[in-house]
mmCIF file of C-alpha atoms in Angstrom:
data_model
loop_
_atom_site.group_PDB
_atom_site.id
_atom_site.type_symbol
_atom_site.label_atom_id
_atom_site.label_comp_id
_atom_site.label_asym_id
_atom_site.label_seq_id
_atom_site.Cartn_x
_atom_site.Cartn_y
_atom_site.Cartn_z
ATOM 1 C CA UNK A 1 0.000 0.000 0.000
ATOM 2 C CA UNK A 2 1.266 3.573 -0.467
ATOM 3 C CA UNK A 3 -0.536 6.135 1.130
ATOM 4 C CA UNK A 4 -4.711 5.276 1.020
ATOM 5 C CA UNK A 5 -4.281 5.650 -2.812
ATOM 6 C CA UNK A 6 -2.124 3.094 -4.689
ATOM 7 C CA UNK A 7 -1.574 -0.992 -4.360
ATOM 8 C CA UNK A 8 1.846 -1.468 -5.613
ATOM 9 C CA UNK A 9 2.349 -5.045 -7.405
ATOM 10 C CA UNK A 10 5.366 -5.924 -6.234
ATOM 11 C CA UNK A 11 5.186 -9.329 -7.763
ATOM 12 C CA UNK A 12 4.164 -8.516 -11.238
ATOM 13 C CA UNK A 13 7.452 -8.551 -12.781
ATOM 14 C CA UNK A 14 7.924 -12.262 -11.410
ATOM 15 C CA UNK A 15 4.518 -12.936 -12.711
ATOM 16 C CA UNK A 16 4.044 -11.553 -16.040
ATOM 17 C CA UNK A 17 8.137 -10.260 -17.082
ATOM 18 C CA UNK A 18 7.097 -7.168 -17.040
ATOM 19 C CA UNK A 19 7.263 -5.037 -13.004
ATOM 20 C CA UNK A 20 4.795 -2.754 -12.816
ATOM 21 C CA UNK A 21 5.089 1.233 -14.591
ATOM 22 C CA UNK A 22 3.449 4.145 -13.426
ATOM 23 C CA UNK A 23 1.062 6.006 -15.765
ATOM 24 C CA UNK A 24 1.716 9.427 -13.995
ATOM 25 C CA UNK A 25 -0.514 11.737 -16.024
ATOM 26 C CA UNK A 26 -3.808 11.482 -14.137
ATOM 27 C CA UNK A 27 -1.991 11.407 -10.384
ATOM 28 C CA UNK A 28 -1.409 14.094 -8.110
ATOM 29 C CA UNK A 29 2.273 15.153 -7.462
ATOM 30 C CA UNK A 30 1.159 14.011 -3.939
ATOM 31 C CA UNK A 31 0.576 10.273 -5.266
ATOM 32 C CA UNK A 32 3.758 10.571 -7.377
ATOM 33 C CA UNK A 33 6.292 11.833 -4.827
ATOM 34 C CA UNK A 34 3.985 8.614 -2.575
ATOM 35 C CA UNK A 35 5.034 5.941 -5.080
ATOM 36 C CA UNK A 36 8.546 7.347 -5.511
ATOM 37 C CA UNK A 37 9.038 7.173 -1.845
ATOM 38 C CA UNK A 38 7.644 3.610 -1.713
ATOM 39 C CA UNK A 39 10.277 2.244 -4.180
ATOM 40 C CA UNK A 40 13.018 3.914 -2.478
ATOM 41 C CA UNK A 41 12.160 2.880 0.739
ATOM 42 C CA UNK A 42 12.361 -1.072 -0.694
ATOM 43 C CA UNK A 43 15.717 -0.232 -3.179
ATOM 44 C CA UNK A 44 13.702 -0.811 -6.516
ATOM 45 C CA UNK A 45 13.829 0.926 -9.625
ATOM 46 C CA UNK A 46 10.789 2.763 -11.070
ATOM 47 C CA UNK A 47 9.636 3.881 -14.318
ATOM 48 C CA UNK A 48 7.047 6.957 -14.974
ATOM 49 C CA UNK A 49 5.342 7.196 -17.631
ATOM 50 C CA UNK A 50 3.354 10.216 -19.607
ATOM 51 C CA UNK A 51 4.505 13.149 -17.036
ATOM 52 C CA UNK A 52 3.005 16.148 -17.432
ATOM 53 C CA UNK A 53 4.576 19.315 -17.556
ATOM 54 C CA UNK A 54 3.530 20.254 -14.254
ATOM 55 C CA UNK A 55 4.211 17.095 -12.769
ATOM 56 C CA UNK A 56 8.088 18.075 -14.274
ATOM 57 C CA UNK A 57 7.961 21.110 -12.713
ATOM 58 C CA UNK A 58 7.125 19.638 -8.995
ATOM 59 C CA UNK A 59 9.335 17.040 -9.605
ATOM 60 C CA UNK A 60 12.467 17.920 -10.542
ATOM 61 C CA UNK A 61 13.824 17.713 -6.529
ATOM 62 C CA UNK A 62 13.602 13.863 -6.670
ATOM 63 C CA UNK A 63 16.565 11.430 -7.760
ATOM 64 C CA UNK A 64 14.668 10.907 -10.821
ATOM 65 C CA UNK A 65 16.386 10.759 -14.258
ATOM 66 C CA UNK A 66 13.593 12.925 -16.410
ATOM 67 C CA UNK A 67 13.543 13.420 -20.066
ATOM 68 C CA UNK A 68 10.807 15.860 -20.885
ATOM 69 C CA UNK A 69 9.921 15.198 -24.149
ATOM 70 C CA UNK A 70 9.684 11.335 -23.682
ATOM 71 C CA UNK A 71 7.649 11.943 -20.617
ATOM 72 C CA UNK A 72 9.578 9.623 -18.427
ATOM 73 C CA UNK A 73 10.986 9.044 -15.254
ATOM 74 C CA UNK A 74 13.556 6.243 -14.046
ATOM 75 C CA UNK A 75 14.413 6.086 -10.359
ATOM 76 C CA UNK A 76 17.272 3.249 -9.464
ATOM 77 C CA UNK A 77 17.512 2.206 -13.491
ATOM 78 C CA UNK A 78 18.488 -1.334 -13.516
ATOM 79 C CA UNK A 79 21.960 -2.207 -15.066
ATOM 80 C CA UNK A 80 22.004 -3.471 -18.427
ATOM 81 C CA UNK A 81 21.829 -7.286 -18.409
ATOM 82 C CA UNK A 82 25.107 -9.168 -19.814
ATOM 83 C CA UNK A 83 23.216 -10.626 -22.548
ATOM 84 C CA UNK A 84 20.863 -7.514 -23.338
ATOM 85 C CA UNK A 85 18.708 -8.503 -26.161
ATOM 86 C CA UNK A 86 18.757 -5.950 -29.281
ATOM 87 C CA UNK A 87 15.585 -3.798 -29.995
ATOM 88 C CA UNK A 88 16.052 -1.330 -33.046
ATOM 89 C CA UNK A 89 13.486 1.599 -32.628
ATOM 90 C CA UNK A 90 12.662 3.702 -35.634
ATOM 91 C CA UNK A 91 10.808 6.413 -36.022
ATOM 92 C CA UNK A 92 9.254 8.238 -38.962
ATOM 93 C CA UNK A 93 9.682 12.211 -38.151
ATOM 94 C CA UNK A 94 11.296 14.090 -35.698
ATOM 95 C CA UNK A 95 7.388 14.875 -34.437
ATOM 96 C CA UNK A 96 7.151 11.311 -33.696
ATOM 97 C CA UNK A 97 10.152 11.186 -31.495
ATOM 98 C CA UNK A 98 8.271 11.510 -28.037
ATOM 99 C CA UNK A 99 6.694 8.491 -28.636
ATOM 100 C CA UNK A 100 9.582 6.937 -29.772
ATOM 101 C CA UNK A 101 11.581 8.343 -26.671
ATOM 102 C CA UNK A 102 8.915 7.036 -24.528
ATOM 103 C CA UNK A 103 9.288 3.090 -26.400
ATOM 104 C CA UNK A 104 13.013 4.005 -26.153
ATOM 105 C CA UNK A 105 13.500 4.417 -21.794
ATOM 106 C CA UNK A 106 10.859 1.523 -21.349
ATOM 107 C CA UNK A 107 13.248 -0.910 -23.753
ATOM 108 C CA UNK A 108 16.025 0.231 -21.707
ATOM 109 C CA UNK A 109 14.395 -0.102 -18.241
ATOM 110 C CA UNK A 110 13.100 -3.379 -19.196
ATOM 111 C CA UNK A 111 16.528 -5.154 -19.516
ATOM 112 C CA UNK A 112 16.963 -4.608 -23.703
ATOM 113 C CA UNK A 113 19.846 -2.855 -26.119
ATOM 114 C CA UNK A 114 17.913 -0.551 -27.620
ATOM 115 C CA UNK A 115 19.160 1.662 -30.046
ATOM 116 C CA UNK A 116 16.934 4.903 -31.715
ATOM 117 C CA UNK A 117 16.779 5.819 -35.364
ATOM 118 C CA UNK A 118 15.405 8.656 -35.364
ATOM 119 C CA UNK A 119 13.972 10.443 -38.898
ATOM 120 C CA UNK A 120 13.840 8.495 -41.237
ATOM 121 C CA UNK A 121 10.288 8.953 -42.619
ATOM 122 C CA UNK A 122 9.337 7.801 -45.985
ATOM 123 C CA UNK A 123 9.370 11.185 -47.252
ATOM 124 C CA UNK A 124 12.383 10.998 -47.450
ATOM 125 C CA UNK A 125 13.608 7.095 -48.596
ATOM 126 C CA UNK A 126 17.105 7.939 -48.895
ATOM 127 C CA UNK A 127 17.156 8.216 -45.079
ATOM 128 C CA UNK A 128 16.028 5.153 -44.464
ATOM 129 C CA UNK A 129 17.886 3.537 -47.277
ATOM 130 C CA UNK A 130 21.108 5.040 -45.572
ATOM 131 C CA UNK A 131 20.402 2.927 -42.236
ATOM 132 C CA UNK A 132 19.150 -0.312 -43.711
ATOM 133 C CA UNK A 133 21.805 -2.461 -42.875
ATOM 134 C CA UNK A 134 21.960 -1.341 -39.543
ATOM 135 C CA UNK A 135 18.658 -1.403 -39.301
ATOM 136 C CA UNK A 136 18.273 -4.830 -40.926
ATOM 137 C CA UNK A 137 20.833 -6.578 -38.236
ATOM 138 C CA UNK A 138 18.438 -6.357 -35.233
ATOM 139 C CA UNK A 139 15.836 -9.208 -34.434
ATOM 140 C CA UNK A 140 13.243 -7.175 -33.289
ATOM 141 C CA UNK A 141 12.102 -3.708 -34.811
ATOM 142 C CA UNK A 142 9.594 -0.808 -33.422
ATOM 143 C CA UNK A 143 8.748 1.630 -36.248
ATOM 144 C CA UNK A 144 7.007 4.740 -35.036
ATOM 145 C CA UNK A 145 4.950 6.722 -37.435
ATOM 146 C CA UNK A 146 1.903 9.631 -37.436
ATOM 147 C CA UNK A 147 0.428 10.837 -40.666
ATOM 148 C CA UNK A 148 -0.403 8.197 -43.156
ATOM 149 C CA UNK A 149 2.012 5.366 -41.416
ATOM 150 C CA UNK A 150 3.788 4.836 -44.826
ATOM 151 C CA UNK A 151 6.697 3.355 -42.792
ATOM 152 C CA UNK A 152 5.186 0.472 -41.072
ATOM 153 C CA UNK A 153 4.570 -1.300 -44.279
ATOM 154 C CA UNK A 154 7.733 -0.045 -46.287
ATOM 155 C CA UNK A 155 9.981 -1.033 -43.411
ATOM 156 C CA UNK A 156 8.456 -4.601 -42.892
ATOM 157 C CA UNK A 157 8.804 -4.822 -46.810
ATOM 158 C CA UNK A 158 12.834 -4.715 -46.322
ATOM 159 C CA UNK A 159 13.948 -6.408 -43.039
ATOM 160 C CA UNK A 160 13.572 -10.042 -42.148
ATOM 161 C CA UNK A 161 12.693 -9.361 -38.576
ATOM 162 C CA UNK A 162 9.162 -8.876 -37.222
ATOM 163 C CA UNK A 163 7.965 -5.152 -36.525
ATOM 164 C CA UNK A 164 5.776 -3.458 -33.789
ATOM 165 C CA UNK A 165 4.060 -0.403 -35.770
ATOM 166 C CA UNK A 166 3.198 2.304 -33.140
ATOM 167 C CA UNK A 167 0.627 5.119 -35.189
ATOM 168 C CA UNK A 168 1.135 8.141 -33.579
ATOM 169 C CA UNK A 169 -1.496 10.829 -33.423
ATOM 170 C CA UNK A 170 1.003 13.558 -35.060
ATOM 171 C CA UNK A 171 -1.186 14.505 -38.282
ATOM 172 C CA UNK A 172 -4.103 16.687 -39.255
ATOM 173 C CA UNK A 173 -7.309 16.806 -41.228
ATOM 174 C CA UNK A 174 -7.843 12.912 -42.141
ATOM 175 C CA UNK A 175 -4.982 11.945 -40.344
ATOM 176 C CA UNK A 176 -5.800 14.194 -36.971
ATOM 177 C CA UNK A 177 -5.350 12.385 -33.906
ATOM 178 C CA UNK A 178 -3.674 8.840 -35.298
ATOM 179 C CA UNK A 179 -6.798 7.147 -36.861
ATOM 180 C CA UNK A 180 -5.037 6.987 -40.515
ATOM 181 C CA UNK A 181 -2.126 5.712 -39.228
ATOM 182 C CA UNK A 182 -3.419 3.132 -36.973
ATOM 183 C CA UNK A 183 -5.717 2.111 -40.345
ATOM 184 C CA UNK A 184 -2.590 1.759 -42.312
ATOM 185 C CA UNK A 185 -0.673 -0.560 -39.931
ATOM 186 C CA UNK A 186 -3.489 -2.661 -39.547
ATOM 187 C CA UNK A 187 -4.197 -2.805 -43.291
ATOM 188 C CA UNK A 188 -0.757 -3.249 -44.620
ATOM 189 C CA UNK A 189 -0.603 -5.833 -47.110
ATOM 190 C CA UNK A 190 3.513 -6.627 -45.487
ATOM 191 C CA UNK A 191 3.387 -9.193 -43.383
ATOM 192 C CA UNK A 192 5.238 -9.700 -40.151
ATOM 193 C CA UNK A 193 3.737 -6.524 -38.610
ATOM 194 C CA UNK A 194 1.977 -6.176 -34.982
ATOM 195 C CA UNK A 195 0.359 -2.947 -33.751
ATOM 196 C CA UNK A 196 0.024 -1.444 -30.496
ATOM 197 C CA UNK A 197 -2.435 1.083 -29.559
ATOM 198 C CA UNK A 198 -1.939 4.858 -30.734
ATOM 199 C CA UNK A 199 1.376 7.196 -28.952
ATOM 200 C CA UNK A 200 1.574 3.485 -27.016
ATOM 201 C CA UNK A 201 5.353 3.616 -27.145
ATOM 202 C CA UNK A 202 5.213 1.881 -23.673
ATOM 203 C CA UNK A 203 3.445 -1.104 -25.011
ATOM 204 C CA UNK A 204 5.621 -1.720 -27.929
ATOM 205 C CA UNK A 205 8.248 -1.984 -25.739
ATOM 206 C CA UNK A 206 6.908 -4.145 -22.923
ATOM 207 C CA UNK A 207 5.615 -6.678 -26.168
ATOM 208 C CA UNK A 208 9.338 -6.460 -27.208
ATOM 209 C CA UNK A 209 10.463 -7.712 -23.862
ATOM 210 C CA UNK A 210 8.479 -10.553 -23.915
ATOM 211 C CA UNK A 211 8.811 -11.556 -27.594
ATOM 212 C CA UNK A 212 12.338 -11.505 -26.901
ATOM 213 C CA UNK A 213 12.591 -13.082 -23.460
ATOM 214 C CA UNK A 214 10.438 -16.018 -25.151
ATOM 215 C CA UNK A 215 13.118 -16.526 -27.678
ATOM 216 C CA UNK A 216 16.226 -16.496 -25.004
ATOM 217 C CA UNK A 217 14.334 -16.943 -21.591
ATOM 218 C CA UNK A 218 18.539 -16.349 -19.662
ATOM 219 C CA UNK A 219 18.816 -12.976 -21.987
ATOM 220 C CA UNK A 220 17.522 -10.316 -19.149
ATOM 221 C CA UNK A 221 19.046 -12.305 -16.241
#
């Protein structure tokens, strides 16, 4: 219990391979600075998750590591596991990169090498085309994309490896709020692709864990 407001699950991580994350954007700094207490007081790490500004603002006194445009917090990040699974994150514009940020700090907090490619929307194909064999070496992609969501499908076209699309809701008129994105990742005729919810950069990242963990159950520790 922490305060009368929040029942940690202490055991989820043991349970599921995946601890428990705080969604921080509907919680009082009161609740926050609660939980935050509540891990320290047992030597855990902690990761927060859509921060307001605000809650930045209040914030910034605890021995949190922040990154404002992700949204995140890590308190006592875990050390990167000998054999760290790879996770290769791209993302389609540099408007998408919160999202991506966000997918980026969960990878890394859950025990996986990730590594961001940031920019390299279709708009551009040379960009992309200048990172494909980096690109192409990791098992496990995350492509993050607003606007149409060209990129899921392209991207799956090229690489052997399965990829999480994340639509983000970066876009206007019939793209406004992620709905035309979300449609093309579903629809895309290239197989191999998954999709999370919309701006869900923590789920990609949790599903990555476990897709990977299921391939090489010793790879976190």
């Amino acid at each position: 219990m922490t305060g009368s407001h929040t029942v940690m699950d202490w055991e989820r991580g043991v349970r599921t391979g995946v601890p428990e994350v705080v969604f921080a954007q509907s919680k009082t700094e009161a609740q926050l600075r609660d939980i935050v207490a509540a891990h320290q007081s047992r030597d855990l790490p902690l990761l927060l998750t859509r921060l307001t500004d605000a809650h930045l603002a209040a914030l910034s006194d605890l021995p949190v590591a922040f990154d404002a445009l992700a949204r995140t917090g890590v308190l006592n990040a875990p050390e990167m596991p000998a054999r760290a699974p790879r996770l290769g994150i791209v993302s389609a514009g540099t408007s998408d990169l919160p999202v991506a940020l966000e997918a980026f700090h969960t990878a890394r907090f859950l025990g996986l090498d990730a590594e961001l490619f940031p920019d390299l929307g279709v708009a551009g194909l040379w960009r992309l085309q200048d990172r494909l064999e980096e690109i192409a070496a990791f098992p496990l992609l995350i492509a993050v994309a607003g606007m149409e969501g060209a990129l899921f499908s392209v991207l799956a076209g090229l690489v052997r490896a399965p990829v999480i699309a994340v639509p983000t809701s970066v876009g206007y008129g019939v793209s406004e709020g992620g709905k035309a994105a979300l449609s093309s990742a579903l629809a895309s005729c290239a197989p191999g692709i998954v999709t999370v919810n919309i701006d869900n950069g923590f789920g990609a990242a949790a599903a990555a864990r476990k897709f990977l963990t299921l391939s090489d159950p010793q790879a976190t520790g």
